[in-house]
Coordinates of C-alpha atoms and ligand atoms in Angstrom, one line a residue:
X1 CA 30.8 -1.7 -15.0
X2 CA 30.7 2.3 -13.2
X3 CA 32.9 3.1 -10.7
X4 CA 29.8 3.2 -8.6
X5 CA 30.1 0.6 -5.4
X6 CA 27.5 -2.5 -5.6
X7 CA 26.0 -4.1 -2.7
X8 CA 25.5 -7.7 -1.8
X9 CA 22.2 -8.0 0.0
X10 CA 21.5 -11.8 1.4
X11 CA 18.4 -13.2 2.7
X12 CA 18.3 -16.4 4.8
X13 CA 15.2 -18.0 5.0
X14 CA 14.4 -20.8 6.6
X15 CA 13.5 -22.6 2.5
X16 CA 15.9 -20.6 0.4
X17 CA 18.6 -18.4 0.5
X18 CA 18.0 -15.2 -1.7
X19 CA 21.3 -13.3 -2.5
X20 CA 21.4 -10.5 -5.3
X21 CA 23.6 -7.8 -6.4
X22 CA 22.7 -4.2 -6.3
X23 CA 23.8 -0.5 -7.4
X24 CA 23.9 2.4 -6.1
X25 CA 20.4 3.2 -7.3
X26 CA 19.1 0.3 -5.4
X27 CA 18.3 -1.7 -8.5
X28 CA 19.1 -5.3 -8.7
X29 CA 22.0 -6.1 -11.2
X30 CA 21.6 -9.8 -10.8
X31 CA 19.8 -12.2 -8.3
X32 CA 20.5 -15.9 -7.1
X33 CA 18.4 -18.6 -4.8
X34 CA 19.4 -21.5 -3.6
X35 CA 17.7 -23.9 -0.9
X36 CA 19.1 -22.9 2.9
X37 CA 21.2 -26.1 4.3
X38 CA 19.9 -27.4 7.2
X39 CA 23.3 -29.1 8.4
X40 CA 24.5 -25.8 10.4
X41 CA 26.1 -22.3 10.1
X42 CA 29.3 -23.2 8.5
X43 CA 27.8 -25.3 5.6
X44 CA 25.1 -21.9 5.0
X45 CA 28.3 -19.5 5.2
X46 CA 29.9 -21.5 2.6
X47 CA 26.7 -21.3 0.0
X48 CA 27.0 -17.4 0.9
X49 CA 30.4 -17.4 -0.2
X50 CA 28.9 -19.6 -3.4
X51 CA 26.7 -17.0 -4.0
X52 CA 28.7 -14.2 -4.0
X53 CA 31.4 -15.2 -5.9
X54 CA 28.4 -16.6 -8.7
X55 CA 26.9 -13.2 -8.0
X56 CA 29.8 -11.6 -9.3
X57 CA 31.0 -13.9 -12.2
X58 CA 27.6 -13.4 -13.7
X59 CA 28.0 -9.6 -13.1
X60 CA 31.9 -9.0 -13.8
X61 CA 32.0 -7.0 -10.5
X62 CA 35.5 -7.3 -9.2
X63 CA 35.7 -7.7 -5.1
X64 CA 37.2 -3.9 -4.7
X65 CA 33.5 -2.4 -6.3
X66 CA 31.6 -4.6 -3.7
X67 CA 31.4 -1.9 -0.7
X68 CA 30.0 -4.4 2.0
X69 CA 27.9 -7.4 2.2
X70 CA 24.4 -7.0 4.2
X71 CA 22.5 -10.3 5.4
X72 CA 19.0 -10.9 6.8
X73 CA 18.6 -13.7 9.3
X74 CA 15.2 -14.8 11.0
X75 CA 15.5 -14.6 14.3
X76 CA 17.2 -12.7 17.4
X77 CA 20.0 -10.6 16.2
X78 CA 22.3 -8.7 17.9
X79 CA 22.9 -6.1 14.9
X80 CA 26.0 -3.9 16.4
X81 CA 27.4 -7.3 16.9
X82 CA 26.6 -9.0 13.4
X83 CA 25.3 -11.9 16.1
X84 CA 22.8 -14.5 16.0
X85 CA 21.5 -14.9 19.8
X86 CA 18.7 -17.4 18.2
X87 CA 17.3 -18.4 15.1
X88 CA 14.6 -21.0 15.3
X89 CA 13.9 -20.9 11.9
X90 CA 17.9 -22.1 10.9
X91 CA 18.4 -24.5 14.1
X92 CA 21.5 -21.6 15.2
X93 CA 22.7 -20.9 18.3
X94 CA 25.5 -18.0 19.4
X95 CA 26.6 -17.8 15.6
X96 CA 29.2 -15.0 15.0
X97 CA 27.8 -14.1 11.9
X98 CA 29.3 -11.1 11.0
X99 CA 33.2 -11.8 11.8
X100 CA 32.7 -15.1 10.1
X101 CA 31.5 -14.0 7.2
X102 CA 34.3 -11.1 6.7
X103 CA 36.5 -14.0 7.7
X104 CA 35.7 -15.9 4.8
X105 CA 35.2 -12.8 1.8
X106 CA 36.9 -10.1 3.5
X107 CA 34.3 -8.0 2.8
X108 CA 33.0 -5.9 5.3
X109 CA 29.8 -7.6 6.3
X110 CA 26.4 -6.1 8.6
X111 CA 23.9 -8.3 10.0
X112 CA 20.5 -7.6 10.8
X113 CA 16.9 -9.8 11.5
X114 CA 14.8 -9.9 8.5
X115 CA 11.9 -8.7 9.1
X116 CA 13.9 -4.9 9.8
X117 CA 15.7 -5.8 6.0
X118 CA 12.3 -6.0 4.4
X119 CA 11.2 -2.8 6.3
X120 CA 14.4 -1.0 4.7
X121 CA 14.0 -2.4 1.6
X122 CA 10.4 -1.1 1.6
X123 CA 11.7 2.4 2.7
X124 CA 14.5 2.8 0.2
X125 CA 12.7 1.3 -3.3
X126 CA 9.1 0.4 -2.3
X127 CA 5.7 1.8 -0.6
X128 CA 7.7 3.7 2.0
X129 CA 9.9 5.6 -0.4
X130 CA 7.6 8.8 0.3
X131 CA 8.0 8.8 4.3
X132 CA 11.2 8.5 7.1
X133 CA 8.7 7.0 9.9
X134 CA 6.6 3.1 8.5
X135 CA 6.0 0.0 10.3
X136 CA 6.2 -3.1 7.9
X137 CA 4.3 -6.1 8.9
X138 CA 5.1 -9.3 7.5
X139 CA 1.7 -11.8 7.7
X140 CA 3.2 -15.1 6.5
X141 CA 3.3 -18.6 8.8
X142 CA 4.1 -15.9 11.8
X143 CA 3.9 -12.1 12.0
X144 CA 7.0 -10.8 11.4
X145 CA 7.8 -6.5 11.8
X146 CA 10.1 -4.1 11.4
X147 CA 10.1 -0.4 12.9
X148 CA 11.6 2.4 11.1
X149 CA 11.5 6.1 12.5
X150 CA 13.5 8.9 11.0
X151 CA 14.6 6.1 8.7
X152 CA 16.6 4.0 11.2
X153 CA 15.5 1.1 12.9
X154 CA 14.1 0.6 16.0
X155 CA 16.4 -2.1 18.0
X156 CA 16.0 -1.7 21.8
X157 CA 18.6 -2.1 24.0
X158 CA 19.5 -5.6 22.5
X159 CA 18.1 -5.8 18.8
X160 CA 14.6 -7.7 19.6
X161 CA 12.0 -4.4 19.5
X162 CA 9.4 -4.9 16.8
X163 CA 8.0 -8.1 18.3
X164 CA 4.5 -7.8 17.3
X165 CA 4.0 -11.0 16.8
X166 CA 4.0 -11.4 20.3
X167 CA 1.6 -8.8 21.3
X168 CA -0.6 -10.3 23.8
X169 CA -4.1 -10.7 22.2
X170 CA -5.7 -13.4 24.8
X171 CA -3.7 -13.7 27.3
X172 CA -5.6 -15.3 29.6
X173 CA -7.6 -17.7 27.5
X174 CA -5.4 -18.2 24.5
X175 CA -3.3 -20.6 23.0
X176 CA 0.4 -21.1 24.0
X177 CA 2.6 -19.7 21.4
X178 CA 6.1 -20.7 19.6
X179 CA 7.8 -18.5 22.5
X180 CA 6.2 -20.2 25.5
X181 CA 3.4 -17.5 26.3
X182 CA -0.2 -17.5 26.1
X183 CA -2.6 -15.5 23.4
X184 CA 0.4 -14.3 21.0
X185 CA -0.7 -12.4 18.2
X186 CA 0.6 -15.3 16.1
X187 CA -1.6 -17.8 17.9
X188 CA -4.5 -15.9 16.5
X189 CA -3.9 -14.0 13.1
X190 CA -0.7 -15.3 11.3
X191 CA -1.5 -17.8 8.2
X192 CA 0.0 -20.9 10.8
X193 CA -3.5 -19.6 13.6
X194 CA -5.5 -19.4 10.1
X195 CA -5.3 -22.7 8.8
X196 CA -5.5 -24.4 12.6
X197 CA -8.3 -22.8 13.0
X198 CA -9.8 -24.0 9.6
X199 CA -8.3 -27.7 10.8
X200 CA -10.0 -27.6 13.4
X201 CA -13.5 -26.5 11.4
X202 CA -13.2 -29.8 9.7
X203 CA -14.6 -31.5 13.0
X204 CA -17.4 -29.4 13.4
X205 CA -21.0 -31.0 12.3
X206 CA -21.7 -27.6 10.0
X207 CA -21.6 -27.7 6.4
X208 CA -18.5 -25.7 5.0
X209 CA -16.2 -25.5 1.6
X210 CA -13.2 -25.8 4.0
X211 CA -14.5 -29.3 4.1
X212 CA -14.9 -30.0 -0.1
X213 CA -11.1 -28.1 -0.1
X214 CA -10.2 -30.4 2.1
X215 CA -11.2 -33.6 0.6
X216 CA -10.0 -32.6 -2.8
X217 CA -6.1 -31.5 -1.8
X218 CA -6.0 -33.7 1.5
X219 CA -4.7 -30.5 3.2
X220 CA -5.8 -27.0 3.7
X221 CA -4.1 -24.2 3.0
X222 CA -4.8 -20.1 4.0
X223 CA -5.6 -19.1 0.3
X224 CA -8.4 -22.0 0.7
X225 CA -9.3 -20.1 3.4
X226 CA -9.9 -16.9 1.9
X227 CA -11.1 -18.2 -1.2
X228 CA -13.9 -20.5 0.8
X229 CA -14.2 -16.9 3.0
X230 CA -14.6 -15.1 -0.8
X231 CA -17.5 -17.4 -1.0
X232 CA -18.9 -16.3 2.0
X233 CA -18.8 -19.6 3.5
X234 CA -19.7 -18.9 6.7
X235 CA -16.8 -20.8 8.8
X236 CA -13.9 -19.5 6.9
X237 CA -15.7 -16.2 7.3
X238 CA -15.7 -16.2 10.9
X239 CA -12.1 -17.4 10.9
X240 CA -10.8 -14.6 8.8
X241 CA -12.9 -12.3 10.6
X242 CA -11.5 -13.0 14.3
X243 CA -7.8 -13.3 12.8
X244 CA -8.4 -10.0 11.2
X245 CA -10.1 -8.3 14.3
X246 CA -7.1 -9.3 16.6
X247 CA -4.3 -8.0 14.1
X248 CA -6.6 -5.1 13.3
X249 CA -6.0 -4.4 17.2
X250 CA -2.3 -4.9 17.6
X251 CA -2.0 -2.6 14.4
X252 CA -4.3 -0.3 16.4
X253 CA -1.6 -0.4 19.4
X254 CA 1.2 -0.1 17.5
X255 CA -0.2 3.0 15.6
X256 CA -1.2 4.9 19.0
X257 CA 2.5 3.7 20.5
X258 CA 4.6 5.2 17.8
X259 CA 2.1 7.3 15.5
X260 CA 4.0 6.6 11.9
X261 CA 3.3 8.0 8.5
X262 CA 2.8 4.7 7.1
X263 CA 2.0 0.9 7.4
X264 CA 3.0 -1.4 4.7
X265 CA 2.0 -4.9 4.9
X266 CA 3.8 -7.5 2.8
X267 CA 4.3 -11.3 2.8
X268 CA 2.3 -14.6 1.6
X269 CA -1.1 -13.8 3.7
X270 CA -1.0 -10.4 3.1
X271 CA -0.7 -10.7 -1.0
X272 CA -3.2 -13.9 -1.0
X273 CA -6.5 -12.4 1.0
X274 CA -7.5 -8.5 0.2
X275 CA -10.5 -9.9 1.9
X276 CA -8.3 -10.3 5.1
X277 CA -6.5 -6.9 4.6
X278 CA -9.9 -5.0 4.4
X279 CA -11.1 -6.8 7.2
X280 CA -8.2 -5.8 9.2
X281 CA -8.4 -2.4 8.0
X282 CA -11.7 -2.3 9.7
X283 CA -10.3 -3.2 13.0
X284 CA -7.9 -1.3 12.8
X285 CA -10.5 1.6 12.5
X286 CA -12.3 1.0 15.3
X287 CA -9.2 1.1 17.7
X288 CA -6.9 3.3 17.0
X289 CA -6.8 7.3 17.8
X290 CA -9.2 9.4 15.1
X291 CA -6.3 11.8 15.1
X292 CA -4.1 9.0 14.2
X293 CA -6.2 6.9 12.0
X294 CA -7.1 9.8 10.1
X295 CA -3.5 10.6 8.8
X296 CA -2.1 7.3 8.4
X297 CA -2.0 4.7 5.1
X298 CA -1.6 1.3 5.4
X299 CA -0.7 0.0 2.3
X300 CA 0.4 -3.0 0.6
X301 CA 4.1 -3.3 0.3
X302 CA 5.6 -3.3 -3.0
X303 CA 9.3 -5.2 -3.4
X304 CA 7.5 -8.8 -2.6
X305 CA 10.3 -11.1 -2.1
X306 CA 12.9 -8.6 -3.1
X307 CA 12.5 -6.3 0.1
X308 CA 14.9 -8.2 2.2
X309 CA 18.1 -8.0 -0.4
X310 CA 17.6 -4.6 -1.1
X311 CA 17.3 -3.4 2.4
X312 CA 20.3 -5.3 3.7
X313 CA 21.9 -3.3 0.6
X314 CA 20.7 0.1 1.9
X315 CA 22.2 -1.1 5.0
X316 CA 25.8 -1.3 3.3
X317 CA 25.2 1.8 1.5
X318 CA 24.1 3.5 4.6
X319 CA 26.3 2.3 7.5
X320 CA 29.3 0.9 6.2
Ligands
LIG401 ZN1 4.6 -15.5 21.4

């Protein structure tokens, strides 16, 4: 191996925990998964420290080469702290992530929410590696997003900027969301809104596919969705077309708020419906500035389920 330093970037989801190693370059040397323990903190920092030592067996990457350790968590982060206010997703509470972690490795060790890793990652190796200023949106069961301008991220006072999921769409007539309030952006365009919405088709007296899909898998799932919507079966049609309207219009806002070079859009959703993206795009259209609209790309983001690792590595490379 170079005398180069490698990075250990770590992503914690809420299903698996993605851990890799990576040069200098930002290319991944080697990558792990393992499914996330739901017991608690301690038992998931002790399958990071099981990663990381696999990760660098498999490698032959001796702990002096490894310059720090970066880890993604869902949830509210306080990143100068390395600590985890909240993380639904994981069941934590007030979990010192950071100092436990370089407790246990003696690594030096950063800690920042996931959806700003995945905009990193997107800005060092993916559809941002052209720009300094990109908004990433992540369209999976919520609508996750991470803000970057003059390629650092935007935290607010406390770490929790970048909550577009919780844009108010319909606030006085929607749905209560996951945080308490009414009309979220997730209560009307992330793939969880989609498929209620499709659910809730199946009780309507008109004739749909959503209703054949359903029958033949006993569930429904988004790409049924968009493939019914592909169809143009009417229902899913109009479903797609009001979840795309309202994240067409956040999209809209955020683009007039902060005016960036580029918007890449990744996750589950995103990859299974280009019938939702254009949609969106079309929304977006209609509602944001011309002088705005006219100069910005929203794209598809690149590193799929690799952003996350590799931007909590830029992280090491950059700030430790
Ligand atoms: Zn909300």
């Amino acid at each position: 191996m170079s005398d180069h330093p490698y990075y250990v970037g770590i992503d914690i989801g809420g299903t698996n925990i993605k851990a890799a190693l990576v040069n200098h370059h930002g290319s991944i040397i080697n990558k792990l998964e393992m499914p996330t323990s739901l017991v608690g903190s301690d038992e998931v920092c002790a399958q990071l420290v099981d990663l990381i030592d696999h990760l660098r067996e498999k490698s032959v990457v001796n702990s002096p080469q490894i310059k720090g350790i970066g880890i993604g968590v869902p949830g509210y982060i306080n990143p100068a702290q390395g600590f985890v206010h909240e993380s639904p997703n994981l069941g934590w509470k007030n979990v010192p992530l950071k100092d436990h972690m370089h407790r246990l490795t003696g690594i030096p060790v950063i800690v920042e929410n996931d959806a700003n890793t995945a905009a990193l990652g997107e800005l060092w190796q993916g559809a941002g590696n052209d720009v300094d200023d990109l908004v990433m949106i992540t369209l999976g069961t919520g609508v996750g997003c991470g803000i970057v301008i003059n390629q650092q991220i935007v935290h607010g006072s406390q770490g929790f900027a970048g909550e577009i999921g919780h844009m108010k769409m319909k606030p006085k007539t929607g749905i209560t969301c996951v945080c308490g309030k009414k009309g979220c952006l997730e209560t009307t365009s992330s793939g969880l809104a989609i498929v209620r919405e499709g659910l809730k088709a199946l009780q309507l007296e008109k004739e749909t596919l959503l209703k054949q899909a359903y029958a033949a898998s006993g569930d429904l799932s988004v790409k049924q969705i968009f493939d019914a919507a592909k169809q143009e079966d009417p229902v899913a049609m109009e479903i797609i077309s009001e979840a795309a309207f309202y994240l067409g219009v956040a999209l809209a806002n955020l683009a007039n708020l902060i005016n960036p070079q580029k918007v890449v859009i990744g996750g589950g959703v995103a990859a299974a419906g280009q019938i939702y993206m254009d949609l969106v795009y079309a929304s977006f259209c209609e509602f944001a500035l011309d002088i705005i609209q006219r100069h910005i790309r929203i794209v598809p983001a690149q590193l799929g389920n690799d952003a996350g690792v590799i931007g909590c590595s830029w992280m090491v490379k950059t700030y430790l």
